[in-house]
mmCIF file of C-alpha atoms in Angstrom:
data_model
loop_
_atom_site.group_PDB
_atom_site.id
_atom_site.type_symbol
_atom_site.label_atom_id
_atom_site.label_comp_id
_atom_site.label_asym_id
_atom_site.label_seq_id
_atom_site.Cartn_x
_atom_site.Cartn_y
_atom_site.Cartn_z
ATOM 1 C CA UNK A 30 143.893 171.509 128.048
ATOM 2 C CA UNK A 31 143.528 174.043 131.272
ATOM 3 C CA UNK A 32 141.895 171.857 134.241
ATOM 4 C CA UNK A 33 138.608 173.557 134.055
ATOM 5 C CA UNK A 34 138.182 172.904 130.301
ATOM 6 C CA UNK A 35 139.455 168.964 130.785
ATOM 7 C CA UNK A 36 136.674 169.060 133.688
ATOM 8 C CA UNK A 37 133.931 171.977 133.270
ATOM 9 C CA UNK A 38 131.940 168.653 131.477
ATOM 10 C CA UNK A 39 132.286 166.547 134.362
ATOM 11 C CA UNK A 40 130.052 166.263 137.579
ATOM 12 C CA UNK A 41 131.799 167.145 140.474
ATOM 13 C CA UNK A 42 130.562 165.412 142.825
ATOM 14 C CA UNK A 43 130.736 166.898 146.956
ATOM 15 C CA UNK A 44 130.823 163.766 149.359
ATOM 16 C CA UNK A 45 129.557 165.841 152.548
ATOM 17 C CA UNK A 46 127.029 167.666 149.935
ATOM 18 C CA UNK A 47 125.369 165.281 148.544
ATOM 19 C CA UNK A 48 125.502 161.513 150.458
ATOM 20 C CA UNK A 49 126.708 162.323 154.080
ATOM 21 C CA UNK A 50 125.751 166.330 155.146
ATOM 22 C CA UNK A 51 127.652 165.585 158.171
ATOM 23 C CA UNK A 52 130.704 165.226 156.707
ATOM 24 C CA UNK A 53 130.729 168.861 154.043
ATOM 25 C CA UNK A 54 133.977 170.200 155.061
ATOM 26 C CA UNK A 55 135.681 167.234 156.751
ATOM 27 C CA UNK A 56 139.047 165.727 155.260
ATOM 28 C CA UNK A 57 138.165 162.646 155.301
ATOM 29 C CA UNK A 58 135.303 160.301 154.626
ATOM 30 C CA UNK A 59 134.592 156.580 154.243
ATOM 31 C CA UNK A 60 132.374 154.352 153.775
ATOM 32 C CA UNK A 61 131.090 150.142 152.892
ATOM 33 C CA UNK A 62 130.949 150.190 149.266
ATOM 34 C CA UNK A 63 127.718 148.647 149.767
ATOM 35 C CA UNK A 64 126.063 152.146 151.515
ATOM 36 C CA UNK A 65 128.070 154.206 148.102
ATOM 37 C CA UNK A 66 126.716 151.733 145.942
ATOM 38 C CA UNK A 67 122.370 151.811 146.585
ATOM 39 C CA UNK A 68 122.683 155.854 146.885
ATOM 40 C CA UNK A 69 124.605 156.023 143.884
ATOM 41 C CA UNK A 70 124.323 152.866 141.726
ATOM 42 C CA UNK A 71 126.986 150.138 140.845
ATOM 43 C CA UNK A 72 126.995 152.168 137.300
ATOM 44 C CA UNK A 73 128.886 155.379 138.158
ATOM 45 C CA UNK A 74 128.625 157.624 135.109
ATOM 46 C CA UNK A 75 131.579 160.099 134.525
ATOM 47 C CA UNK A 76 132.991 162.638 137.530
ATOM 48 C CA UNK A 77 135.356 163.688 139.967
ATOM 49 C CA UNK A 78 135.490 165.270 143.796
ATOM 50 C CA UNK A 79 137.118 168.178 143.340
ATOM 51 C CA UNK A 80 140.176 168.790 145.897
ATOM 52 C CA UNK A 81 139.387 165.400 146.817
ATOM 53 C CA UNK A 82 141.791 161.809 146.110
ATOM 54 C CA UNK A 83 139.534 158.603 146.607
ATOM 55 C CA UNK A 84 140.384 155.257 147.441
ATOM 56 C CA UNK A 85 138.351 152.397 145.957
ATOM 57 C CA UNK A 86 139.299 148.705 147.789
ATOM 58 C CA UNK A 87 136.821 146.169 146.298
ATOM 59 C CA UNK A 88 137.088 142.611 147.788
ATOM 60 C CA UNK A 89 135.540 140.670 144.569
ATOM 61 C CA UNK A 90 134.047 140.684 141.340
ATOM 62 C CA UNK A 91 134.747 142.536 138.206
ATOM 63 C CA UNK A 92 134.960 145.799 138.207
ATOM 64 C CA UNK A 93 135.447 147.927 135.171
ATOM 65 C CA UNK A 94 136.979 151.506 135.982
ATOM 66 C CA UNK A 95 137.826 154.462 133.586
ATOM 67 C CA UNK A 96 140.872 157.253 135.405
ATOM 68 C CA UNK A 97 140.564 160.056 132.848
ATOM 69 C CA UNK A 98 142.093 158.295 129.791
ATOM 70 C CA UNK A 99 143.079 154.861 131.396
ATOM 71 C CA UNK A 100 140.619 152.140 130.879
ATOM 72 C CA UNK A 101 141.198 149.013 133.545
ATOM 73 C CA UNK A 102 138.912 146.479 133.089
ATOM 74 C CA UNK A 103 140.416 143.112 136.100
ATOM 75 C CA UNK A 104 138.887 140.931 138.757
ATOM 76 C CA UNK A 105 139.084 141.401 142.521
ATOM 77 C CA UNK A 106 140.868 141.452 145.335
ATOM 78 C CA UNK A 107 141.979 145.184 143.319
ATOM 79 C CA UNK A 108 142.422 148.635 144.507
ATOM 80 C CA UNK A 109 142.431 151.932 143.031
ATOM 81 C CA UNK A 110 143.938 155.646 143.822
ATOM 82 C CA UNK A 111 142.347 158.348 141.929
ATOM 83 C CA UNK A 112 143.813 161.872 142.528
ATOM 84 C CA UNK A 113 141.682 164.597 142.799
ATOM 85 C CA UNK A 114 139.361 166.139 140.133
ATOM 86 C CA UNK A 115 140.722 163.589 138.158
ATOM 87 C CA UNK A 116 137.586 162.465 136.163
ATOM 88 C CA UNK A 117 136.365 158.944 136.390
ATOM 89 C CA UNK A 118 133.720 156.118 136.389
ATOM 90 C CA UNK A 119 133.487 152.848 137.801
ATOM 91 C CA UNK A 120 130.707 149.559 137.665
ATOM 92 C CA UNK A 121 130.965 146.758 140.146
ATOM 93 C CA UNK A 122 129.023 143.837 140.144
ATOM 94 C CA UNK A 123 126.227 143.472 142.191
ATOM 95 C CA UNK A 124 127.588 140.754 145.219
ATOM 96 C CA UNK A 125 130.670 143.594 145.233
ATOM 97 C CA UNK A 126 132.078 143.940 148.694
ATOM 98 C CA UNK A 127 134.274 146.701 149.633
ATOM 99 C CA UNK A 128 135.530 150.576 151.321
ATOM 100 C CA UNK A 129 135.502 153.929 150.110
ATOM 101 C CA UNK A 130 137.691 156.580 151.021
ATOM 102 C CA UNK A 131 137.624 160.536 149.823
ATOM 103 C CA UNK A 132 140.311 162.013 151.268
ATOM 104 C CA UNK A 133 141.122 165.758 151.250
ATOM 105 C CA UNK A 134 144.360 166.912 148.502
ATOM 106 C CA UNK A 135 145.913 168.372 151.406
ATOM 107 C CA UNK A 136 146.679 165.367 153.237
ATOM 108 C CA UNK A 137 148.543 163.401 150.756
ATOM 109 C CA UNK A 138 150.262 167.254 149.988
ATOM 110 C CA UNK A 139 151.457 167.066 152.562
ATOM 111 C CA UNK A 140 152.818 163.152 153.075
ATOM 112 C CA UNK A 141 154.671 164.256 149.690
ATOM 113 C CA UNK A 142 155.955 167.264 151.015
ATOM 114 C CA UNK A 143 157.355 165.706 153.824
ATOM 115 C CA UNK A 144 159.001 162.399 151.713
ATOM 116 C CA UNK A 145 160.491 164.740 148.918
ATOM 117 C CA UNK A 146 162.965 162.970 147.016
ATOM 118 C CA UNK A 147 161.538 159.748 147.695
ATOM 119 C CA UNK A 148 158.845 157.698 145.460
ATOM 120 C CA UNK A 149 155.760 158.697 147.500
ATOM 121 C CA UNK A 150 156.378 162.403 145.620
ATOM 122 C CA UNK A 151 155.733 161.351 142.618
ATOM 123 C CA UNK A 152 154.140 157.660 143.341
ATOM 124 C CA UNK A 153 150.251 158.945 143.821
ATOM 125 C CA UNK A 154 149.884 161.990 141.721
ATOM 126 C CA UNK A 155 148.317 159.657 138.858
ATOM 127 C CA UNK A 156 145.997 156.993 139.031
ATOM 128 C CA UNK A 157 146.536 153.788 140.371
ATOM 129 C CA UNK A 158 145.132 150.079 140.234
ATOM 130 C CA UNK A 159 146.773 147.062 141.682
ATOM 131 C CA UNK A 160 144.970 143.468 141.792
ATOM 132 C CA UNK A 161 145.978 141.203 145.159
ATOM 133 C CA UNK A 162 146.563 138.339 142.370
ATOM 134 C CA UNK A 163 149.528 139.535 139.902
ATOM 135 C CA UNK A 164 151.223 140.505 143.490
ATOM 136 C CA UNK A 165 154.096 138.222 144.370
ATOM 137 C CA UNK A 166 154.112 136.315 147.623
ATOM 138 C CA UNK A 167 156.361 138.741 149.040
ATOM 139 C CA UNK A 168 154.130 141.654 148.287
ATOM 140 C CA UNK A 169 151.222 140.317 148.870
ATOM 141 C CA UNK A 170 151.947 140.836 152.547
ATOM 142 C CA UNK A 171 152.039 144.078 152.033
ATOM 143 C CA UNK A 172 148.347 143.673 150.454
ATOM 144 C CA UNK A 173 147.213 142.002 154.083
ATOM 145 C CA UNK A 174 148.874 145.086 155.524
ATOM 146 C CA UNK A 175 147.276 147.282 153.387
ATOM 147 C CA UNK A 176 143.598 145.293 154.116
ATOM 148 C CA UNK A 177 144.236 146.016 157.213
ATOM 149 C CA UNK A 178 144.978 149.198 157.840
ATOM 150 C CA UNK A 179 141.071 149.977 156.051
ATOM 151 C CA UNK A 180 139.580 147.795 157.964
ATOM 152 C CA UNK A 181 141.413 149.616 160.984
ATOM 153 C CA UNK A 182 140.031 153.086 159.329
ATOM 154 C CA UNK A 183 136.469 151.578 159.528
ATOM 155 C CA UNK A 184 136.870 150.495 163.229
ATOM 156 C CA UNK A 185 138.132 153.808 163.909
ATOM 157 C CA UNK A 186 135.250 155.599 162.275
ATOM 158 C CA UNK A 187 132.712 153.462 163.363
ATOM 159 C CA UNK A 188 133.427 154.728 167.087
ATOM 160 C CA UNK A 189 133.700 158.039 168.725
ATOM 161 C CA UNK A 190 137.194 157.383 170.699
ATOM 162 C CA UNK A 191 138.871 159.592 172.553
ATOM 163 C CA UNK A 192 141.713 161.249 169.307
ATOM 164 C CA UNK A 193 139.721 159.869 166.396
ATOM 165 C CA UNK A 194 140.208 161.990 163.702
ATOM 166 C CA UNK A 195 144.123 161.803 164.799
ATOM 167 C CA UNK A 196 143.885 158.178 164.434
ATOM 168 C CA UNK A 197 142.269 158.435 161.397
ATOM 169 C CA UNK A 198 144.922 160.929 159.997
ATOM 170 C CA UNK A 199 147.590 158.410 161.297
ATOM 171 C CA UNK A 200 145.934 155.684 159.102
ATOM 172 C CA UNK A 201 144.927 156.795 155.834
ATOM 173 C CA UNK A 202 149.040 158.779 156.181
ATOM 174 C CA UNK A 203 149.980 154.901 156.502
ATOM 175 C CA UNK A 204 147.229 153.169 153.687
ATOM 176 C CA UNK A 205 148.980 155.612 151.637
ATOM 177 C CA UNK A 206 152.382 154.622 152.025
ATOM 178 C CA UNK A 207 151.104 151.162 151.970
ATOM 179 C CA UNK A 208 149.594 151.858 148.112
ATOM 180 C CA UNK A 209 153.268 153.805 147.026
ATOM 181 C CA UNK A 210 155.081 150.744 148.370
ATOM 182 C CA UNK A 211 152.689 148.431 145.814
ATOM 183 C CA UNK A 212 152.201 151.295 143.248
ATOM 184 C CA UNK A 213 154.984 150.160 140.614
ATOM 185 C CA UNK A 214 152.931 146.945 140.357
ATOM 186 C CA UNK A 215 150.401 148.927 139.140
ATOM 187 C CA UNK A 216 147.906 146.735 136.645
ATOM 188 C CA UNK A 217 147.678 147.191 132.744
ATOM 189 C CA UNK A 218 145.314 149.646 130.924
ATOM 190 C CA UNK A 219 144.712 150.891 128.241
ATOM 191 C CA UNK A 220 144.737 154.188 126.596
ATOM 192 C CA UNK A 221 141.668 156.074 124.960
ATOM 193 C CA UNK A 222 142.398 157.758 121.908
ATOM 194 C CA UNK A 223 141.499 161.494 121.614
ATOM 195 C CA UNK A 224 139.023 161.850 119.252
ATOM 196 C CA UNK A 225 137.196 159.099 121.267
ATOM 197 C CA UNK A 226 137.542 161.013 124.305
ATOM 198 C CA UNK A 227 136.471 164.363 122.547
ATOM 199 C CA UNK A 228 133.013 163.365 121.191
ATOM 200 C CA UNK A 229 132.732 161.345 124.087
ATOM 201 C CA UNK A 230 132.717 164.500 126.613
ATOM 202 C CA UNK A 231 131.240 166.168 124.132
ATOM 203 C CA UNK A 232 128.160 163.492 124.857
ATOM 204 C CA UNK A 233 128.318 164.336 128.202
ATOM 205 C CA UNK A 234 128.385 167.721 128.189
ATOM 206 C CA UNK A 235 125.153 167.584 126.394
ATOM 207 C CA UNK A 236 123.857 164.688 128.372
ATOM 208 C CA UNK A 237 124.269 167.787 131.568
ATOM 209 C CA UNK A 238 122.738 170.399 129.693
ATOM 210 C CA UNK A 239 119.449 168.409 128.040
ATOM 211 C CA UNK A 240 118.234 165.673 130.385
ATOM 212 C CA UNK A 241 115.653 167.343 131.477
ATOM 213 C CA UNK A 242 114.390 168.264 128.217
ATOM 214 C CA UNK A 243 114.146 164.204 127.338
ATOM 215 C CA UNK A 244 116.269 164.607 124.189
ATOM 216 C CA UNK A 245 116.557 161.191 122.534
ATOM 217 C CA UNK A 246 119.216 159.911 120.690
ATOM 218 C CA UNK A 247 119.162 160.717 117.340
ATOM 219 C CA UNK A 248 119.144 164.306 118.633
ATOM 220 C CA UNK A 249 122.143 164.262 120.009
ATOM 221 C CA UNK A 250 123.831 162.217 117.888
ATOM 222 C CA UNK A 251 122.577 165.083 115.116
ATOM 223 C CA UNK A 252 123.678 167.777 117.585
ATOM 224 C CA UNK A 253 126.849 165.986 117.203
ATOM 225 C CA UNK A 254 127.164 165.621 113.895
ATOM 226 C CA UNK A 255 127.861 161.662 113.870
ATOM 227 C CA UNK A 256 126.293 158.558 113.441
ATOM 228 C CA UNK A 257 124.414 157.322 116.221
ATOM 229 C CA UNK A 258 126.672 153.486 115.984
ATOM 230 C CA UNK A 259 130.016 156.217 116.428
ATOM 231 C CA UNK A 260 128.320 157.194 119.440
ATOM 232 C CA UNK A 261 127.679 153.960 120.091
ATOM 233 C CA UNK A 262 130.736 152.253 119.481
ATOM 234 C CA UNK A 263 133.014 155.206 121.862
ATOM 235 C CA UNK A 264 130.265 155.422 124.706
ATOM 236 C CA UNK A 265 130.925 151.459 124.909
ATOM 237 C CA UNK A 266 135.261 152.132 124.539
ATOM 238 C CA UNK A 267 135.000 154.798 127.328
ATOM 239 C CA UNK A 268 132.433 154.254 129.680
ATOM 240 C CA UNK A 269 131.664 150.526 128.734
ATOM 241 C CA UNK A 270 127.507 151.402 128.171
ATOM 242 C CA UNK A 271 125.680 152.757 125.869
ATOM 243 C CA UNK A 272 124.624 156.038 125.382
ATOM 244 C CA UNK A 273 120.866 155.423 126.127
ATOM 245 C CA UNK A 274 122.002 154.005 129.526
ATOM 246 C CA UNK A 275 124.444 156.707 129.862
ATOM 247 C CA UNK A 276 121.228 159.426 129.664
ATOM 248 C CA UNK A 277 119.073 156.758 131.872
ATOM 249 C CA UNK A 278 121.835 156.852 134.338
ATOM 250 C CA UNK A 279 121.840 160.886 134.463
ATOM 251 C CA UNK A 280 118.170 160.691 134.665
ATOM 252 C CA UNK A 281 117.972 158.138 138.082
ATOM 253 C CA UNK A 282 120.741 159.719 139.763
ATOM 254 C CA UNK A 283 119.082 162.983 139.428
ATOM 255 C CA UNK A 284 115.736 161.511 140.588
ATOM 256 C CA UNK A 285 117.418 160.357 143.741
ATOM 257 C CA UNK A 286 119.265 163.171 144.812
ATOM 258 C CA UNK A 287 115.464 165.041 144.300
ATOM 259 C CA UNK A 288 114.071 162.048 146.509
ATOM 260 C CA UNK A 289 115.992 162.502 148.949
ATOM 261 C CA UNK A 290 117.272 165.870 149.592
ATOM 262 C CA UNK A 291 113.701 167.530 148.774
ATOM 263 C CA UNK A 292 110.356 167.831 149.603
ATOM 264 C CA UNK A 293 108.918 167.303 146.463
ATOM 265 C CA UNK A 294 106.253 164.661 145.678
ATOM 266 C CA UNK A 295 107.152 161.741 143.340
ATOM 267 C CA UNK A 296 104.934 163.780 140.657
ATOM 268 C CA UNK A 297 106.549 166.727 140.553
ATOM 269 C CA UNK A 298 109.682 164.994 140.030
ATOM 270 C CA UNK A 299 108.455 163.136 137.272
ATOM 271 C CA UNK A 300 107.443 166.642 135.801
ATOM 272 C CA UNK A 301 110.816 168.263 136.895
ATOM 273 C CA UNK A 302 112.659 165.937 135.162
ATOM 274 C CA UNK A 303 110.667 165.943 131.944
ATOM 275 C CA UNK A 304 108.654 163.417 132.481
ATOM 276 C CA UNK A 305 104.832 163.931 131.131
ATOM 277 C CA UNK A 306 103.192 160.498 132.671
ATOM 278 C CA UNK A 307 103.829 160.104 136.586
ATOM 279 C CA UNK A 308 102.496 156.230 136.053
ATOM 280 C CA UNK A 309 105.582 155.860 133.342
ATOM 281 C CA UNK A 310 108.447 158.043 135.540
ATOM 282 C CA UNK A 311 107.690 155.301 138.138
ATOM 283 C CA UNK A 312 107.984 152.227 135.974
ATOM 284 C CA UNK A 313 111.231 154.347 134.817
ATOM 285 C CA UNK A 314 112.317 154.567 138.711
ATOM 286 C CA UNK A 315 111.697 151.082 139.430
ATOM 287 C CA UNK A 316 113.042 149.455 136.552
ATOM 288 C CA UNK A 317 116.535 151.346 136.876
ATOM 289 C CA UNK A 318 116.864 150.468 140.522
ATOM 290 C CA UNK A 319 114.254 147.790 141.866
ATOM 291 C CA UNK A 320 112.324 149.971 144.412
ATOM 292 C CA UNK A 321 109.420 152.211 144.216
ATOM 293 C CA UNK A 322 110.232 156.001 144.556
ATOM 294 C CA UNK A 323 108.513 155.741 147.917
ATOM 295 C CA UNK A 324 110.169 152.414 148.445
ATOM 296 C CA UNK A 325 113.798 154.691 147.635
ATOM 297 C CA UNK A 326 112.637 157.739 149.760
ATOM 298 C CA UNK A 327 112.110 155.465 152.522
ATOM 299 C CA UNK A 328 115.078 153.458 152.437
ATOM 300 C CA UNK A 329 116.620 156.730 152.762
ATOM 301 C CA UNK A 330 115.271 158.859 154.648
ATOM 302 C CA UNK A 331 117.921 158.672 157.778
ATOM 303 C CA UNK A 332 120.761 159.170 155.144
ATOM 304 C CA UNK A 333 118.849 162.092 153.374
ATOM 305 C CA UNK A 334 118.478 164.404 157.222
ATOM 306 C CA UNK A 335 122.798 163.852 158.019
#
């Protein structure tokens, strides 16, 4: 299957466009997990980042993480490396804290090119999941160093000292080396069978095309020529979510984007997303986010102007 066919059904999220406009073309983007969770939610549907790898470091809690056809169910502290353009989704506990680093793949390629013939040139081409508690005592020392580099990146990102860009690139290279040294202890995953993956891709592709039309679940299963029960089992196995939850997640994600990046009123957004009753849309949004549309827009106003 070609890259285009493999990923065309999956939303491509550009951090610098959707979330933080100051860094549209930046090779490195950092933020704490909590800020991204406020914007995208704790349950992130399947998506990808074309040309960017991502590193998620999570301090504590239970995490469900799906990288391509691998599904991980682990306890923090843990760390995930997702290669560029690879589909992934995840769910983190409400109390989870950590770091999210988005890096242009050219920085990874350069590191691999500089280390041809070593473990580095092969370890960073597929997804990695690491759990601190599964490491030996000696390896936990490497883990402590890895966590320390992320704190250094956080500090460097938060200030505007001389040589900031060079410092960030140097820290990212060191972080990738630390990850590679630990990667042979990556956690076990379970592989999803190809038919489940095909059905799931078909379903998420349909959601992307029709969520504004307010299709109900029976319509999706009818169009896919499978039972609702089979669709539910497939979605639970792949994404650990019900089909209905995936549909609602997509509507909430679009609602948030429109609230932040447009001047449309809540009522206008309601109708644009296929709702016929603004009051119902308001209840729907608050049920899934814990905030009214006005509260959400006010809370994210600063970020929306970036």
